[in-house]
Coordinates of C-alpha atoms in Angstrom, one line a residue:
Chain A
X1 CA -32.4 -35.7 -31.4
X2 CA -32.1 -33.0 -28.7
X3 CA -29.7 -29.9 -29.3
X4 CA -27.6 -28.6 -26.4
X5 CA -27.9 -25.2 -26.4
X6 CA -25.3 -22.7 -24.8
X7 CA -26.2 -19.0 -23.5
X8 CA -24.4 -16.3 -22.4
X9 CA -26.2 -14.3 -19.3
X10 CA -25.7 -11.2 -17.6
X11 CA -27.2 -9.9 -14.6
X12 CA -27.7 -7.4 -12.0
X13 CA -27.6 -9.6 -9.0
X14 CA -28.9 -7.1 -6.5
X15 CA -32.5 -8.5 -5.8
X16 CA -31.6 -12.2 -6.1
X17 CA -30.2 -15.2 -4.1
X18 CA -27.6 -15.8 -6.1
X19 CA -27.2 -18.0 -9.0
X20 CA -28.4 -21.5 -8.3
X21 CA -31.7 -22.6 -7.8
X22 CA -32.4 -23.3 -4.1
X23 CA -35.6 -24.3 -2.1
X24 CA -36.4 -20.6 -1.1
X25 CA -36.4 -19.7 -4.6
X26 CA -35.7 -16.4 -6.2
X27 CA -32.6 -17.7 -8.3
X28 CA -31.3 -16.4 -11.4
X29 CA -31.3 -20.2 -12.9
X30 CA -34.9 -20.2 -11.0
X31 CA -35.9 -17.3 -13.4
X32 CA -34.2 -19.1 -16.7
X33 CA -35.7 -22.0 -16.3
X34 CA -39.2 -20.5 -16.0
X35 CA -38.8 -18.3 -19.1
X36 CA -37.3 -21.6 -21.5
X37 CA -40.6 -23.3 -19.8
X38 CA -43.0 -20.6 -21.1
X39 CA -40.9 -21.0 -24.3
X40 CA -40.4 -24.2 -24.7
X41 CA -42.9 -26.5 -22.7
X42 CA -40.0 -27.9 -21.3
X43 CA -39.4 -28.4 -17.6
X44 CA -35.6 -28.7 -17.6
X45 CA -32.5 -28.0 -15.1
X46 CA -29.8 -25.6 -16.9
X47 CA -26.2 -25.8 -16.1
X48 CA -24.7 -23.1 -15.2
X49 CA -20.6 -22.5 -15.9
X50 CA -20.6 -22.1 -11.8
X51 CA -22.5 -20.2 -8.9
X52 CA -22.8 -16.4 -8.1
X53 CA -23.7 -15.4 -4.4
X54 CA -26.4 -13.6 -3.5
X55 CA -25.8 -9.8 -4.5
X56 CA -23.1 -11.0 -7.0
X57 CA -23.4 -9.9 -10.5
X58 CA -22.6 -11.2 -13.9
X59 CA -21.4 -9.7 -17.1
X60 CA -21.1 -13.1 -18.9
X61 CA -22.2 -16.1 -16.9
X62 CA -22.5 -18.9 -19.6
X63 CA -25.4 -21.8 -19.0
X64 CA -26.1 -25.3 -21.2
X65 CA -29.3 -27.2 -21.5
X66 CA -30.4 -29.9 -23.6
X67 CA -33.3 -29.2 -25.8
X68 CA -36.2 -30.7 -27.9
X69 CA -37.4 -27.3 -29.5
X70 CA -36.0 -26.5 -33.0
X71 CA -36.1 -22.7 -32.4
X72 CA -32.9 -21.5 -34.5
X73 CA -30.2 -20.7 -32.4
X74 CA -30.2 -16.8 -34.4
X75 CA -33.9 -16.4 -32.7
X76 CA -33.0 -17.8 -29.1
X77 CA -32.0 -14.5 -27.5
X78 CA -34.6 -12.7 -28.4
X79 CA -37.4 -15.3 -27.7
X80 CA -36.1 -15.4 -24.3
X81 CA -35.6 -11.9 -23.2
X82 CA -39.1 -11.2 -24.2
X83 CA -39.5 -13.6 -21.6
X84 CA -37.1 -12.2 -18.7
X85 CA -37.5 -9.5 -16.2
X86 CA -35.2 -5.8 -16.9
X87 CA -32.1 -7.3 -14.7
X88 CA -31.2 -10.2 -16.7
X89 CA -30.6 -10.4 -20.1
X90 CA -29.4 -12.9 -22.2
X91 CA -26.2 -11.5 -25.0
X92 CA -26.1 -14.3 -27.0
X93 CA -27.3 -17.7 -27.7
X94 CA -26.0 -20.5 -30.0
X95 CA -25.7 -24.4 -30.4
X96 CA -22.7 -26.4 -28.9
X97 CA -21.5 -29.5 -29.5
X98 CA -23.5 -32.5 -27.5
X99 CA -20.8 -33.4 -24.9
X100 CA -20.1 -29.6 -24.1
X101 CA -20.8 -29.0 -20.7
X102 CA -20.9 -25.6 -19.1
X103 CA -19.3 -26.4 -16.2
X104 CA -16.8 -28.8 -17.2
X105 CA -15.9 -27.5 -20.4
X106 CA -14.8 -24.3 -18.9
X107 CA -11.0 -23.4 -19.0
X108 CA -11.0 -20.2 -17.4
X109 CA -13.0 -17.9 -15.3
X110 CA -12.4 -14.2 -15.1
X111 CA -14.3 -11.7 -11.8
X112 CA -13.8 -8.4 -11.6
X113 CA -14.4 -6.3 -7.8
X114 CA -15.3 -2.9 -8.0
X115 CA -14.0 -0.3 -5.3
X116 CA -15.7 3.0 -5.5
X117 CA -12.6 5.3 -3.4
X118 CA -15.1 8.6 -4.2
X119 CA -15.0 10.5 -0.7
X120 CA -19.0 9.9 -0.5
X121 CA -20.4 6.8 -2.7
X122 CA -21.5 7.2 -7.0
X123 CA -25.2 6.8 -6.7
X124 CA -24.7 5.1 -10.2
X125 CA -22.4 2.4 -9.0
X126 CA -23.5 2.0 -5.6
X127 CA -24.6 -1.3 -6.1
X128 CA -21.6 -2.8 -8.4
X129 CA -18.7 -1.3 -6.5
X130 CA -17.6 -1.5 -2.5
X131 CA -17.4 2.2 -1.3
X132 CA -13.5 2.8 0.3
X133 CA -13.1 6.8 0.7
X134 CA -10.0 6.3 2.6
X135 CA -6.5 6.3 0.7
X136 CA -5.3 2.9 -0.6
X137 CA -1.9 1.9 -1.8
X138 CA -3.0 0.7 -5.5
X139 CA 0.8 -0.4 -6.4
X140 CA 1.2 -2.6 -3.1
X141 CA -1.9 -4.3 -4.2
X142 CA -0.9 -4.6 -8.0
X143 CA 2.4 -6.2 -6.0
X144 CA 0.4 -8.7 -3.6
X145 CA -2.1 -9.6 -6.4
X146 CA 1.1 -11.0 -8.2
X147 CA 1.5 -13.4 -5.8
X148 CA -1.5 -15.0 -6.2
X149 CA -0.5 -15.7 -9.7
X150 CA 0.3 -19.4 -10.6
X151 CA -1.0 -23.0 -9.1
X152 CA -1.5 -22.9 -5.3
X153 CA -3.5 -24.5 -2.7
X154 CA -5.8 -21.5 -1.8
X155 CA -7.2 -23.1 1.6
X156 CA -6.6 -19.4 3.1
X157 CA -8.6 -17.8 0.4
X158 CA -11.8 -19.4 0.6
X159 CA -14.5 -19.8 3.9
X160 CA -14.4 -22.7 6.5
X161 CA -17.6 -23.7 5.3
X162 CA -16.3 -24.8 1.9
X163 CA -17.1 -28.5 0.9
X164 CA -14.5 -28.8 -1.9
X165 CA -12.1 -32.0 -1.4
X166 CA -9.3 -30.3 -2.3
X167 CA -8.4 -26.7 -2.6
X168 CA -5.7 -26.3 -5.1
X169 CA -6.4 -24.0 -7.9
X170 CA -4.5 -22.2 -10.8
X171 CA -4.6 -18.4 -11.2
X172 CA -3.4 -17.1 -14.7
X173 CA -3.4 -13.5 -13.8
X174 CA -4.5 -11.0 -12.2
X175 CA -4.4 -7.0 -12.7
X176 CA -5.9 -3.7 -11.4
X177 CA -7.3 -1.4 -13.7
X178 CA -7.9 2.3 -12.4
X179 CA -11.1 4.1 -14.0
X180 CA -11.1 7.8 -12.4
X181 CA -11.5 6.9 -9.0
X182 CA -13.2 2.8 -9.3
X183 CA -10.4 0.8 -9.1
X184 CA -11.3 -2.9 -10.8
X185 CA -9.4 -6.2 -9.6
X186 CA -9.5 -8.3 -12.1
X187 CA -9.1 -12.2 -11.5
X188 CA -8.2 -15.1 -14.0
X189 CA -8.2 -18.4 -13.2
X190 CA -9.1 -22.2 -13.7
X191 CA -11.8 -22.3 -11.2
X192 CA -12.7 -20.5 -7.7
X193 CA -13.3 -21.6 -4.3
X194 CA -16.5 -20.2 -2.5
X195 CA -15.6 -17.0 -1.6
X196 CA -12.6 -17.2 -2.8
X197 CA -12.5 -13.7 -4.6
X198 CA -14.0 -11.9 -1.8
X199 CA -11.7 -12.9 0.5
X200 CA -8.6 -12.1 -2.0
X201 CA -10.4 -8.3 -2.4
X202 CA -11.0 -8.4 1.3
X203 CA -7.3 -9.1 2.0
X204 CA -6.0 -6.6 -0.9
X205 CA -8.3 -3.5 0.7
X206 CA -6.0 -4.2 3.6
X207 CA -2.8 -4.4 1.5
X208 CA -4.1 -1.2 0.5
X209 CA -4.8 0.4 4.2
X210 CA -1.3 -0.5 4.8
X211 CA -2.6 -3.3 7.1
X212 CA -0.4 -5.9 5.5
X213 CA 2.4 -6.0 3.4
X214 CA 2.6 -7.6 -0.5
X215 CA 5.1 -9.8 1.1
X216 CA 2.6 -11.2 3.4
X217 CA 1.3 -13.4 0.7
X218 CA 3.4 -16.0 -0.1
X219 CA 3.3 -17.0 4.2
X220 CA -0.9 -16.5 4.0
X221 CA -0.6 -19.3 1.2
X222 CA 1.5 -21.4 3.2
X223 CA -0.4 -21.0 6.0
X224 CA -3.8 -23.2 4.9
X225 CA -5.7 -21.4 7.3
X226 CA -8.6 -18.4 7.0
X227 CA -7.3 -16.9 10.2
X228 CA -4.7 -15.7 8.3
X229 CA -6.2 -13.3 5.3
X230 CA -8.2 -10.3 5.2
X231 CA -12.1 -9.8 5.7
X232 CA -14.8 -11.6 2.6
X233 CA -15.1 -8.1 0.7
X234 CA -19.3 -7.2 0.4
X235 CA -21.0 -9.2 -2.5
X236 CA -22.0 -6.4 -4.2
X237 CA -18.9 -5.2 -5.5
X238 CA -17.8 -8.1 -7.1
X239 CA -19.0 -9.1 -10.6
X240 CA -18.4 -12.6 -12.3
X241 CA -16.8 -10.9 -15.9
X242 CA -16.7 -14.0 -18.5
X243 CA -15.7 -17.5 -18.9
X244 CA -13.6 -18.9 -21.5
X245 CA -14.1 -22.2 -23.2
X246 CA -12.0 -24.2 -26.3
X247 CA -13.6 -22.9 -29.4
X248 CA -13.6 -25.8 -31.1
X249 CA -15.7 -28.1 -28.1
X250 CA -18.3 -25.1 -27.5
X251 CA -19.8 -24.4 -31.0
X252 CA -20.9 -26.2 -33.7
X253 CA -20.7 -23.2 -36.0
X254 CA -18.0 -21.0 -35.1
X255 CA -18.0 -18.1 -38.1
X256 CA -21.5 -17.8 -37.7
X257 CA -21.0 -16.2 -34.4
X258 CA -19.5 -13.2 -33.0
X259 CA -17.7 -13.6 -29.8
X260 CA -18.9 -11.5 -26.9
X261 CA -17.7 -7.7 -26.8
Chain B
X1 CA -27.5 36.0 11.0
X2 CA -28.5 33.0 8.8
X3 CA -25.7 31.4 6.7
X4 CA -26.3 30.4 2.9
X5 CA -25.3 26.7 2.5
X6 CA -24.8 25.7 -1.1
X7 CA -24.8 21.7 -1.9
X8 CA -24.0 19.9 -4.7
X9 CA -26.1 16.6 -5.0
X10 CA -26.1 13.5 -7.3
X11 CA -29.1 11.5 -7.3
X12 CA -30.6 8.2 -9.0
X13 CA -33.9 10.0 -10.4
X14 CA -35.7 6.3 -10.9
X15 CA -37.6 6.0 -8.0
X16 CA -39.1 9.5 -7.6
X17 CA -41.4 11.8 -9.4
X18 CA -38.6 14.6 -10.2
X19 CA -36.7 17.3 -8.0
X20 CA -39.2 19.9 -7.5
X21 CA -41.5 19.5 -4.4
X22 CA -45.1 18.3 -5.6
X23 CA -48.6 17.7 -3.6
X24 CA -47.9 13.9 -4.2
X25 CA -44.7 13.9 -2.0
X26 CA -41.7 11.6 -3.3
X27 CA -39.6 14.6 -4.7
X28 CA -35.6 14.5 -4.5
X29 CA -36.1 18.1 -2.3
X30 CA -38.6 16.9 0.0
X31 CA -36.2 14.3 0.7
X32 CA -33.3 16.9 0.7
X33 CA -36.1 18.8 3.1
X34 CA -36.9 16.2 5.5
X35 CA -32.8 15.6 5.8
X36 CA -31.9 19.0 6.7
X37 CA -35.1 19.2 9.0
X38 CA -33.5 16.6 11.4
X39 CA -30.4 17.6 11.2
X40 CA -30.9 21.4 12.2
X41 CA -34.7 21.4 13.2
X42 CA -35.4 23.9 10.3
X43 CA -38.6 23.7 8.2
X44 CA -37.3 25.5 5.1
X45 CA -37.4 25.5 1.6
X46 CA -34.6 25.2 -0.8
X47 CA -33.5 26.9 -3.8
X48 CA -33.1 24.3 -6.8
X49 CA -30.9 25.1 -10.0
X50 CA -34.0 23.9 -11.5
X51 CA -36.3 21.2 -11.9
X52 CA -35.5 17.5 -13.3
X53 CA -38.5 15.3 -14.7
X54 CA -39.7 12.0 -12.8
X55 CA -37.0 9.7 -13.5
X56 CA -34.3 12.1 -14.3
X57 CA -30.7 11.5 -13.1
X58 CA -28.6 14.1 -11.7
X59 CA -24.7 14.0 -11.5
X60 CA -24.3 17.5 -9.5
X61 CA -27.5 19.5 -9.2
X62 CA -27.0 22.4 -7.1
X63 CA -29.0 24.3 -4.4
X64 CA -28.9 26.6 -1.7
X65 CA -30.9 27.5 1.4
X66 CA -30.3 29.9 4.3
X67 CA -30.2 28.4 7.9
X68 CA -29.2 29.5 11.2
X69 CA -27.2 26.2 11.8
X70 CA -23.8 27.0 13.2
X71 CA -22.7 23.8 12.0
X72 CA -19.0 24.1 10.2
X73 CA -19.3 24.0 6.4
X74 CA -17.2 21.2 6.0
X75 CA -19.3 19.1 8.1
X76 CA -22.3 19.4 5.9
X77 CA -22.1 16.7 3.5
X78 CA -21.5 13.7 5.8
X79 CA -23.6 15.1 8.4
X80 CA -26.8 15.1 5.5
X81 CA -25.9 12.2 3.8
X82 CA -26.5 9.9 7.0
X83 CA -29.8 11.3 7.1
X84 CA -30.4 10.5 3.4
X85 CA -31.3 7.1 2.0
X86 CA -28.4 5.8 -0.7
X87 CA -29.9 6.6 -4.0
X88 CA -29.5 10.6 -3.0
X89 CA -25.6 11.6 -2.7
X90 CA -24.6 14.7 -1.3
X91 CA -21.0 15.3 -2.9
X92 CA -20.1 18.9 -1.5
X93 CA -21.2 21.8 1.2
X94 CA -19.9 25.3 1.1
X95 CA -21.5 28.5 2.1
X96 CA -22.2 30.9 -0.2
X97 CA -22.2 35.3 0.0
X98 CA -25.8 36.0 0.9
X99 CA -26.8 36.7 -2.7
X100 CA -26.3 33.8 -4.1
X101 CA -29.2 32.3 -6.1
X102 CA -28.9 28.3 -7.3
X103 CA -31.5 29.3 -9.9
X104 CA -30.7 32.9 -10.9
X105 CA -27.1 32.6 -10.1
X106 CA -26.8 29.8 -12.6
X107 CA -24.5 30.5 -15.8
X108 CA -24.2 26.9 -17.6
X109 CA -26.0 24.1 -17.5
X110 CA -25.0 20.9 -18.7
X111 CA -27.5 17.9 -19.8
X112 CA -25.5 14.5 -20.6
X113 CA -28.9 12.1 -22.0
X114 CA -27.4 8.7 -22.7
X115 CA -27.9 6.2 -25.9
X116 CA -26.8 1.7 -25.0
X117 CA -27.0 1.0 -28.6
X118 CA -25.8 -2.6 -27.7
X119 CA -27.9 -5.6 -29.7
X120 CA -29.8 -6.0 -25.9
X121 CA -29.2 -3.8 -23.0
X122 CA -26.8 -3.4 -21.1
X123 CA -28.1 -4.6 -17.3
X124 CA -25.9 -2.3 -15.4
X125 CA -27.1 0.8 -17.1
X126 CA -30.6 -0.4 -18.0
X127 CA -31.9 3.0 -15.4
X128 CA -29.3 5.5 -17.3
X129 CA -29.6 5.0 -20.9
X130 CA -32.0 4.2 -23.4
X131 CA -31.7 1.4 -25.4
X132 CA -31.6 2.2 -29.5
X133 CA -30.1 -1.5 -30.9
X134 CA -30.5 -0.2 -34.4
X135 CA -27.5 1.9 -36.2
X136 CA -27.2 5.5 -36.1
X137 CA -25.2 7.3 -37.7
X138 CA -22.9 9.3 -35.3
X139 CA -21.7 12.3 -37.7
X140 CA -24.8 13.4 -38.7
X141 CA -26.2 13.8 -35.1
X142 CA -22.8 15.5 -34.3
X143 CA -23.8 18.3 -37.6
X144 CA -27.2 18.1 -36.3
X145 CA -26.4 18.9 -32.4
X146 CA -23.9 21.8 -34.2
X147 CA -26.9 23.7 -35.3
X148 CA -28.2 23.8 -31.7
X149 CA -25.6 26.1 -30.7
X150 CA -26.2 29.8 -30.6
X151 CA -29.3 32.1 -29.5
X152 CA -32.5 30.6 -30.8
X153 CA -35.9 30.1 -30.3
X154 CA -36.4 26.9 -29.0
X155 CA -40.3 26.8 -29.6
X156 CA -39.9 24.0 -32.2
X157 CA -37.9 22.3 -28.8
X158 CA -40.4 22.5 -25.8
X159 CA -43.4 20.5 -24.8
X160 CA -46.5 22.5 -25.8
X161 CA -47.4 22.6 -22.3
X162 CA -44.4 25.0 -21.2
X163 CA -45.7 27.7 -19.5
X164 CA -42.8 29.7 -20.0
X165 CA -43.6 33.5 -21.7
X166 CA -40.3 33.2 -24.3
X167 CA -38.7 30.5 -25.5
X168 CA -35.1 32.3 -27.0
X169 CA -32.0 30.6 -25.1
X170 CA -28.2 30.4 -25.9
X171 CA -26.7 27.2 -26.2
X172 CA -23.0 27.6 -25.8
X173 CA -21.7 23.9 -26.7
X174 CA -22.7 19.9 -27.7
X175 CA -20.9 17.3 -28.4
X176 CA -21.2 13.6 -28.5
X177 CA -18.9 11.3 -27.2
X178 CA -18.8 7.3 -27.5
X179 CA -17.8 5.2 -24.9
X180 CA -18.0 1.4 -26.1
X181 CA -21.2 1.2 -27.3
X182 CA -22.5 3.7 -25.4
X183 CA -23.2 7.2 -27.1
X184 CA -23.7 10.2 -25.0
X185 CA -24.8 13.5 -25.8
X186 CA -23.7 16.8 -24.0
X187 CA -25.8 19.9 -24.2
X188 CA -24.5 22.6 -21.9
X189 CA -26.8 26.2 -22.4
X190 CA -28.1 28.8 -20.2
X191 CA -31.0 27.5 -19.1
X192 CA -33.3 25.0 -21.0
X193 CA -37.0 25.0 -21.6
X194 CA -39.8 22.1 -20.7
X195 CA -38.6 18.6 -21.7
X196 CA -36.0 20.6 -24.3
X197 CA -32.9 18.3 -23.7
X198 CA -35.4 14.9 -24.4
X199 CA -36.8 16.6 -27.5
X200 CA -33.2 17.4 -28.8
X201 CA -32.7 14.2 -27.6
X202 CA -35.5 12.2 -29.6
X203 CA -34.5 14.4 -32.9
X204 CA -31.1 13.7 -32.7
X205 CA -32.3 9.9 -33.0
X206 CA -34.5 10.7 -36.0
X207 CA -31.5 12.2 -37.5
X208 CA -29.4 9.1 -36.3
X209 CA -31.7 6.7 -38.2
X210 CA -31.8 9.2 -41.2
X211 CA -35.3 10.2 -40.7
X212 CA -34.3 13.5 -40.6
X213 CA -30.9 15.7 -42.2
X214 CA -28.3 17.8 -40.0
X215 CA -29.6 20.4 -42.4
X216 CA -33.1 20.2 -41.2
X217 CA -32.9 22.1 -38.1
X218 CA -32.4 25.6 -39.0
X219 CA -36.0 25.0 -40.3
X220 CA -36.8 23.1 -37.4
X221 CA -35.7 26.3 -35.5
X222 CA -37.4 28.9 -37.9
X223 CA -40.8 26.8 -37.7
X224 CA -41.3 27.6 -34.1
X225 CA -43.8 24.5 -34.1
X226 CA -43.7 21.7 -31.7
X227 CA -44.8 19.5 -34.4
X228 CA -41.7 20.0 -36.8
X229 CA -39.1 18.0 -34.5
X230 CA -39.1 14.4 -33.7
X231 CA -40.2 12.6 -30.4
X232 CA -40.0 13.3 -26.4
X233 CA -37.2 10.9 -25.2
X234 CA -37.8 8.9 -22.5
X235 CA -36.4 10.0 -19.2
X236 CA -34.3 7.5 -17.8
X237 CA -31.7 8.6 -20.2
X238 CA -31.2 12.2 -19.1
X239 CA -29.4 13.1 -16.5
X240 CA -27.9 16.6 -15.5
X241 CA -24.7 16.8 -15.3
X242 CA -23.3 20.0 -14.0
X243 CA -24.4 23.5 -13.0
X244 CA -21.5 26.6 -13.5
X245 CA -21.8 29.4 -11.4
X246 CA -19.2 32.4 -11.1
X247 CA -16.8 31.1 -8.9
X248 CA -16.6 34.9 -6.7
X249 CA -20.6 35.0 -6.1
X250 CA -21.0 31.0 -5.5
X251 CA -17.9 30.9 -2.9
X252 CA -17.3 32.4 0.6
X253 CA -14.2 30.3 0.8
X254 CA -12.6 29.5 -2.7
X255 CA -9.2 28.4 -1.6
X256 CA -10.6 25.9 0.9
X257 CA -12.8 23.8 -1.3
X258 CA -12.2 21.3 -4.4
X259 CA -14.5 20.9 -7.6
X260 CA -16.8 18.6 -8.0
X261 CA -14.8 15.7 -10.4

């Protein structure tokens, strides 16, 4: 009977086309599924909770697969970091349920975006936060953030070359969290459109400029249209944070784990 | 009459083999060098606070050179940083009485070196810290870093191969702080011998693990003896943090500038 096994991954995305595997290669599932192949003998296809863009980073991206291999789920993490290059490291590794699904199983998604408002860029952070010297209005864009709050179709928050049916989704919160001079925007929600996070940082550096107001929100959602919102904020800064699933559908042995710090 | 520019710099040490110019090239001041070469045309040599290892970090080293460049002090920074590539930050440019010395001008001198005692790394800081997944035990490095401060001999503390004539400096202050499960430690002295910070560094750890007592350094310090302290730690988790001069000999201009934050 095969075991469905359920990881949690985080990486630096800087050198890698994003998240999910593509012809051209260099993918972070590209590089998972080579190291459970040396591992394993298997040749599977993982499933990730949801793609990362090229440049995007992860602090806990969470992946499934289905395996033969009786490897204890204690040992997993370690067998396959061993087996990973220095920019992506798996946290934790344990056995789910068979039906639990990565992708469909997940209830809600959190990103963070970095801005780095230093008057010349942290060397340290220069490739996890978007470098904004220039003055921005950090309680305006607590206020237009708060509009985003709730169930919405977010057809103005996510690029024309999305090939989702439909484009309502649900945001549970949102907040801004000041550390010295990075501001982090924090996202919550029950599932994002492609590019849908970059264009809401995008559209809350101009809140910020003073470009448009935390009123302007509610019409941009009403409006349906990309026309109407700010720039797609870099890749870079933006940093998919963690995903949340029912307790009870995504392990098998709950007190034996420790939940993510 | 030439003009002497001071700079404070932050750079990621990673890719290059240390600040101080070498035969081999790839130094943080030939790069500073080469910068200031197209900007002003000037083959010249500066003045380092001191040297960092290949693969040290530095949060504000400090130099100085003299230049006939009329160019206004407060156009400094920007005008070298678009001539430098992003891992090498200039943060500020002053000029400086025509005495001052970044070396022997130096008072204090901070080293932060940098302990991810997370199960696995951490991929954001896998360059800045080094990774120690087994416990130590916090208060016992704290006594032990306690018995650092004061004049001593710091034989027992630098790599047999420091050329240096004597080996008595003052350290004025440590301290450790935690951030998560991040652990830095904070030496700030008046100048510090060959590899002394990763040697303080690697015995702290020793004492950390409980290979060693707080109350073993006094001998540590009276045996004068490379040998009697515990390993060399690795570089990528030093960095320097700040350099304190005298604000009236380091400052033309006082009023007009802010501190480095």
């Amino acid at each position: 009977m095969s075991r469905n096994i359920v990881m949690v991954v985080s990486y630096d995305g800087t050198t890698y086309s994003g998240f999910q595997s593509q012809p051209s290669g260099n993918t972070i599932q590209d590089i998972l599924e080579a190291a459970i192949k040396t591992l394993t003998g298997e040749e599977l296809r993982i499933i990730g909770s949801g793609r990362t863009d090229a440049g995007v980073h992860a602090r806990g991206q969470v992946f499934n697969f289905h395996t033969e291999s009786r490897i204890p789920q204690e040992r997993w993490a370690l067998a396959i970091n061993t087996r990973l290059p220095d920019d992506v490291v798996v946290l934790e590794a344990w056995e789910a349920p068979e039906p639990f699904h990565a992708r469909h199983s997940a209830k809600r998604k959190t990103y963070r975006y970095s801005i780095d408002r230093r008057k010349f860029p942290d060397v340290f952070s220069r490739h996890y936060a978007f470098h904004h010297p220039t003055p921005l209005n950090v309680d305006a864009m607590r206020e237009a953030m708060s509009h985003l709050v709730g169930e919405h179709d977010f057809t103005s928050f996510t690029s024309i070359q999305s090939t989702q049916p439909h484009h309502v989704r649900t945001i549970f919160e949102t907040r801004i969290e000041e550390e010295g001079n990075m501001l982090h925007l924090f996202v919550t929600g029950s599932g994002f459109l492609y590019n849908m996070v970059r264009i809401i940082a995008g559209t809350m550096m101009w809140v910020g400029e003073g470009k448009l107001s935390p009123n302007d929100i509610p019409a941009m959602l009403e409006a349906k249209d990309r026309t109407s919102t700010g720039p797609t904020a870099m890749a870079h800064g933006l940093m998919l944070w963690e995903v949340d699933y029912p307790p009870e559908e995504s392990r098998l042995h709950i007190s034996a784990q420790d939940s993510v710090n």
